[in-house]
Short mmCIF file of C-alpha atoms in Angstrom, two decimals:
data_model
loop_
_atom_site.label_atom_id
_atom_site.label_comp_id
_atom_site.label_asym_id
_atom_site.label_seq_id
_atom_site.Cartn_x
_atom_site.Cartn_y
_atom_site.Cartn_z
CA MET A 1 114.09 63.46 81.76
CA GLN A 2 114.41 62.95 78.15
CA GLN A 3 111.37 64.15 76.07
CA THR A 4 109.47 61.78 73.86
CA SER A 5 107.24 62.23 70.85
CA GLN A 6 104.11 60.74 72.99
CA ALA A 7 104.04 63.70 75.49
CA PRO A 8 103.92 67.40 74.84
CA PRO A 9 106.87 69.62 76.12
CA MET A 10 104.56 71.20 78.74
CA ARG A 11 104.69 67.75 80.56
CA TYR A 12 108.38 67.74 80.95
CA PHE A 13 109.95 70.28 83.19
CA ASP A 14 112.49 70.63 85.85
CA PRO A 15 110.61 71.06 89.25
CA ARG A 16 113.55 72.74 90.99
CA LEU A 17 114.21 75.22 88.30
CA VAL A 18 110.51 76.02 87.66
CA GLY A 19 109.78 76.23 91.61
CA THR A 20 112.74 78.47 92.09
CA LEU A 21 111.75 80.72 89.21
CA GLU A 22 108.06 80.83 90.40
CA CYS A 23 109.17 81.97 93.85
CA GLU A 24 111.00 84.88 92.24
CA THR A 25 108.03 85.84 90.41
CA TRP A 26 106.02 85.88 93.71
CA VAL A 27 108.60 87.80 95.50
CA SER A 28 108.86 90.36 92.70
CA TYR A 29 105.12 90.56 92.43
CA TYR A 30 104.45 91.57 95.97
CA ARG A 31 107.39 94.05 95.95
CA HIS A 32 105.86 95.46 92.50
CA GLU A 33 109.29 94.91 90.89
CA TRP A 34 107.72 94.50 87.59
CA TRP A 35 110.86 94.32 85.47
CA ALA A 36 112.06 91.60 87.80
CA PHE A 37 108.78 89.73 87.69
CA LEU A 38 108.83 89.81 83.92
CA LYS A 39 112.36 88.34 83.68
CA ALA A 40 111.42 85.51 85.94
CA ALA A 41 107.93 84.95 84.38
CA VAL A 42 109.66 84.64 80.85
CA ARG A 43 111.87 81.74 82.14
CA VAL A 44 108.88 80.09 84.03
CA VAL A 45 106.76 80.24 80.90
CA ARG A 46 109.77 78.88 78.80
CA HIS A 47 110.67 76.02 81.09
CA ALA A 48 107.36 75.07 82.38
CA PHE A 49 105.30 75.14 79.10
CA GLY A 50 107.96 74.54 76.54
CA LEU A 51 107.38 77.44 74.25
CA SER A 52 109.76 79.00 71.54
CA ARG A 53 111.60 82.09 72.51
CA THR A 54 109.15 84.29 70.68
CA ARG A 55 105.99 82.55 72.07
CA THR A 56 107.55 82.61 75.52
CA ALA A 57 108.11 86.39 75.38
CA LEU A 58 104.57 86.91 74.39
CA GLY A 59 103.10 84.43 77.00
CA ALA A 60 105.17 86.09 79.71
CA TRP A 61 103.75 89.40 78.54
CA TRP A 62 100.14 88.23 78.94
CA VAL A 63 100.93 86.77 82.38
CA LEU A 64 102.47 90.14 83.31
CA ARG A 65 99.52 92.13 82.17
CA ALA A 66 97.20 89.78 83.99
CA ASN A 67 98.96 90.30 87.27
CA GLN A 68 99.20 93.95 86.91
CA VAL A 69 95.43 94.39 86.44
CA TRP A 70 94.82 91.88 89.30
CA ALA A 71 97.31 93.33 91.67
CA PRO A 72 95.45 96.58 92.99
CA PHE A 73 93.38 96.25 96.01
CA PRO A 74 90.35 96.51 96.15
CA ASP A 75 90.00 98.23 92.69
CA ASN A 76 91.42 95.42 90.56
CA ASP A 77 89.86 94.21 87.29
CA PRO A 78 89.26 90.40 87.32
CA GLU A 79 87.72 90.32 83.97
CA ALA A 80 90.68 91.83 82.27
CA ALA A 81 92.92 89.41 84.17
CA ARG A 82 90.85 86.55 82.78
CA GLN A 83 91.06 87.85 79.26
CA PHE A 84 94.91 88.26 79.39
CA MET A 85 95.23 84.61 80.84
CA ARG A 86 92.82 83.46 78.05
CA LYS A 87 95.41 84.77 75.63
CA PHE A 88 98.21 82.81 77.47
CA TYR A 89 96.30 79.60 77.53
CA ALA A 90 95.23 79.92 74.02
CA LEU A 91 99.03 80.22 73.09
CA VAL A 92 99.90 77.16 75.09
CA ALA A 93 97.11 75.16 73.59
CA ARG A 94 97.79 76.15 70.14
CA THR A 95 101.51 75.53 70.40
CA HIS A 96 101.18 72.03 71.86
CA ARG A 97 97.89 71.10 70.07
CA GLU A 98 96.11 70.64 73.55
CA ASN A 99 92.29 70.50 73.57
CA PHE A 100 91.40 71.95 76.82
CA ASP A 101 88.95 74.93 77.08
CA VAL A 102 91.14 78.05 77.22
CA THR A 103 88.36 80.33 78.54
CA GLU A 104 87.65 77.82 81.18
CA ALA A 105 91.36 77.51 82.10
CA ALA A 106 91.64 81.26 82.36
CA ARG A 107 88.58 81.35 84.67
CA LEU A 108 90.06 78.57 86.91
CA GLU A 109 93.27 80.45 87.06
CA VAL A 110 91.77 83.79 88.20
CA ASP A 111 89.41 81.92 90.51
CA TRP A 112 92.32 80.50 92.79
CA TRP A 113 93.71 84.07 92.72
CA ARG A 114 90.20 85.21 94.14
CA ILE A 115 90.09 82.53 96.77
CA HIS A 116 93.70 83.16 97.81
CA ARG A 117 93.13 87.06 98.03
CA GLY A 118 90.10 86.40 100.30
CA VAL A 119 92.19 84.46 102.78
CA GLN A 120 95.17 86.87 102.46
CA ARG A 121 93.32 90.08 102.93
CA GLY A 122 91.37 88.81 105.85
CA GLU A 123 87.94 88.42 103.86
CA LYS A 124 88.03 84.71 104.97
CA PRO A 125 89.66 83.41 108.00
CA PRO A 126 92.67 80.94 107.24
CA THR A 127 90.53 78.12 108.48
CA PRO A 128 91.09 74.50 107.45
CA GLU A 129 87.75 74.88 105.23
CA ALA A 130 89.32 78.03 103.48
CA VAL A 131 92.43 76.33 102.72
CA GLU A 132 90.58 73.29 101.39
CA GLU A 133 88.75 75.61 99.15
CA LEU A 134 92.05 76.94 97.94
CA VAL A 135 93.45 73.50 97.32
CA GLN A 136 90.41 72.36 95.41
CA ALA A 137 90.54 75.28 93.12
CA LEU A 138 94.12 74.51 92.13
CA GLN A 139 93.26 70.80 91.81
CA ARG A 140 90.53 71.88 89.22
CA LEU A 141 92.93 74.21 87.15
CA TYR A 142 95.63 71.43 87.11
CA ALA A 143 93.07 68.62 86.17
CA HIS A 144 91.56 70.73 83.39
CA THR A 145 94.84 71.89 81.75
CA TYR A 146 96.75 68.62 82.11
CA ARG A 147 93.54 66.52 81.50
CA VAL A 148 94.15 64.33 84.67
CA ASP A 149 91.97 63.29 87.42
CA PRO A 150 91.83 66.01 90.35
CA ALA A 151 92.88 63.19 92.96
CA GLU A 152 96.22 62.73 91.04
CA VAL A 153 97.09 66.46 91.50
CA ARG A 154 96.13 66.67 95.23
CA LEU A 155 99.54 66.78 96.49
CA ALA A 156 100.66 69.34 93.99
CA ALA A 157 97.88 71.58 94.97
CA GLU A 158 98.49 71.27 98.62
CA GLN A 159 102.04 72.19 98.32
CA ARG A 160 101.31 75.16 96.22
CA ALA A 161 98.80 76.25 98.85
CA GLU A 162 101.42 75.85 101.61
CA ALA A 163 103.88 77.97 99.52
CA MET A 164 101.02 80.61 99.52
CA ARG A 165 100.71 80.43 103.23
CA LEU A 166 104.37 81.06 103.66
CA SER A 167 104.25 83.91 101.13
CA ASP A 168 101.37 85.51 102.88
CA GLU A 169 103.38 85.40 106.29
CA TRP A 170 106.29 86.87 104.31
CA VAL A 171 104.23 89.62 103.15
CA ARG A 172 102.99 90.33 106.58
CA ASP A 173 106.53 90.29 107.94
CA GLY A 174 107.55 93.06 105.73
CA HIS A 175 108.35 91.35 102.42
CA HIS A 176 112.15 91.43 102.70
CA ARG A 177 114.07 89.51 100.09
CA GLY A 178 116.46 88.13 102.67
CA SER A 179 113.76 86.59 104.83
CA PRO A 180 114.14 82.80 105.74
CA LEU A 181 110.53 82.46 104.54
CA VAL A 182 111.42 82.87 101.02
CA ALA A 183 113.65 79.71 101.20
CA GLN A 184 110.54 77.85 102.70
CA GLU A 185 108.27 79.15 100.20
CA ARG A 186 110.67 78.14 97.31
CA ALA A 187 111.01 74.65 98.66
CA ALA A 188 107.26 74.22 98.94
CA LEU A 189 106.92 75.32 95.27
CA VAL A 190 109.70 72.80 94.20
CA ARG A 191 107.77 70.14 96.03
CA SER A 192 104.48 71.06 94.39
CA TYR A 193 106.07 71.10 90.92
CA ALA A 194 107.70 67.64 91.58
CA ALA A 195 104.30 66.20 92.79
CA LEU A 196 102.63 67.79 89.35
CA LEU A 197 105.39 66.20 87.27
CA ALA A 198 104.85 62.69 88.82
CA ALA A 199 101.08 63.15 88.43
CA VAL A 200 101.07 64.14 84.65
CA HIS A 201 103.35 61.13 83.83
CA THR A 202 101.54 58.46 86.03
CA ALA A 203 97.95 59.49 85.00
#
């Protein structure tokens, strides 16, 4: 898709490429392969948010640090994760002259991490209500950062939540890179980004 001057680069991305790269970040995250995570995160940030090479490297570093301080269980540091993600969203907003609240974006980002972890770790049963809570958290994040109605990004949120369900199953199954669940997770993420792309261009 050709970029125009009317829309910021963060609204033009290749869903297949970004979904594939994000799948790699999830796989390497759960395997604690931080170098692989950083390499994939650099490419996700560049292709999903349209940053320069220098800003891409910096943004990916903030995302890596946020995930590292969030990863330990149960002794993680949510506040530090929010601060790192605030730096990331501030970089995105500054680059593209976006006017969303970067502190709120960071809070919404880490909030869905919290909700997902509650389901993943068994603190909440994976009931339809728990899944709905996760979907709504993702909707709020997308709606805030892309400035669209939450209903417009419902499908994107649902497919991302489905990718998380598959990822959780993969983790419980031993988190092997060759598992067929990885391909299913990747497909759900591609569908999620395709739906997000459609939403931000029709809103």
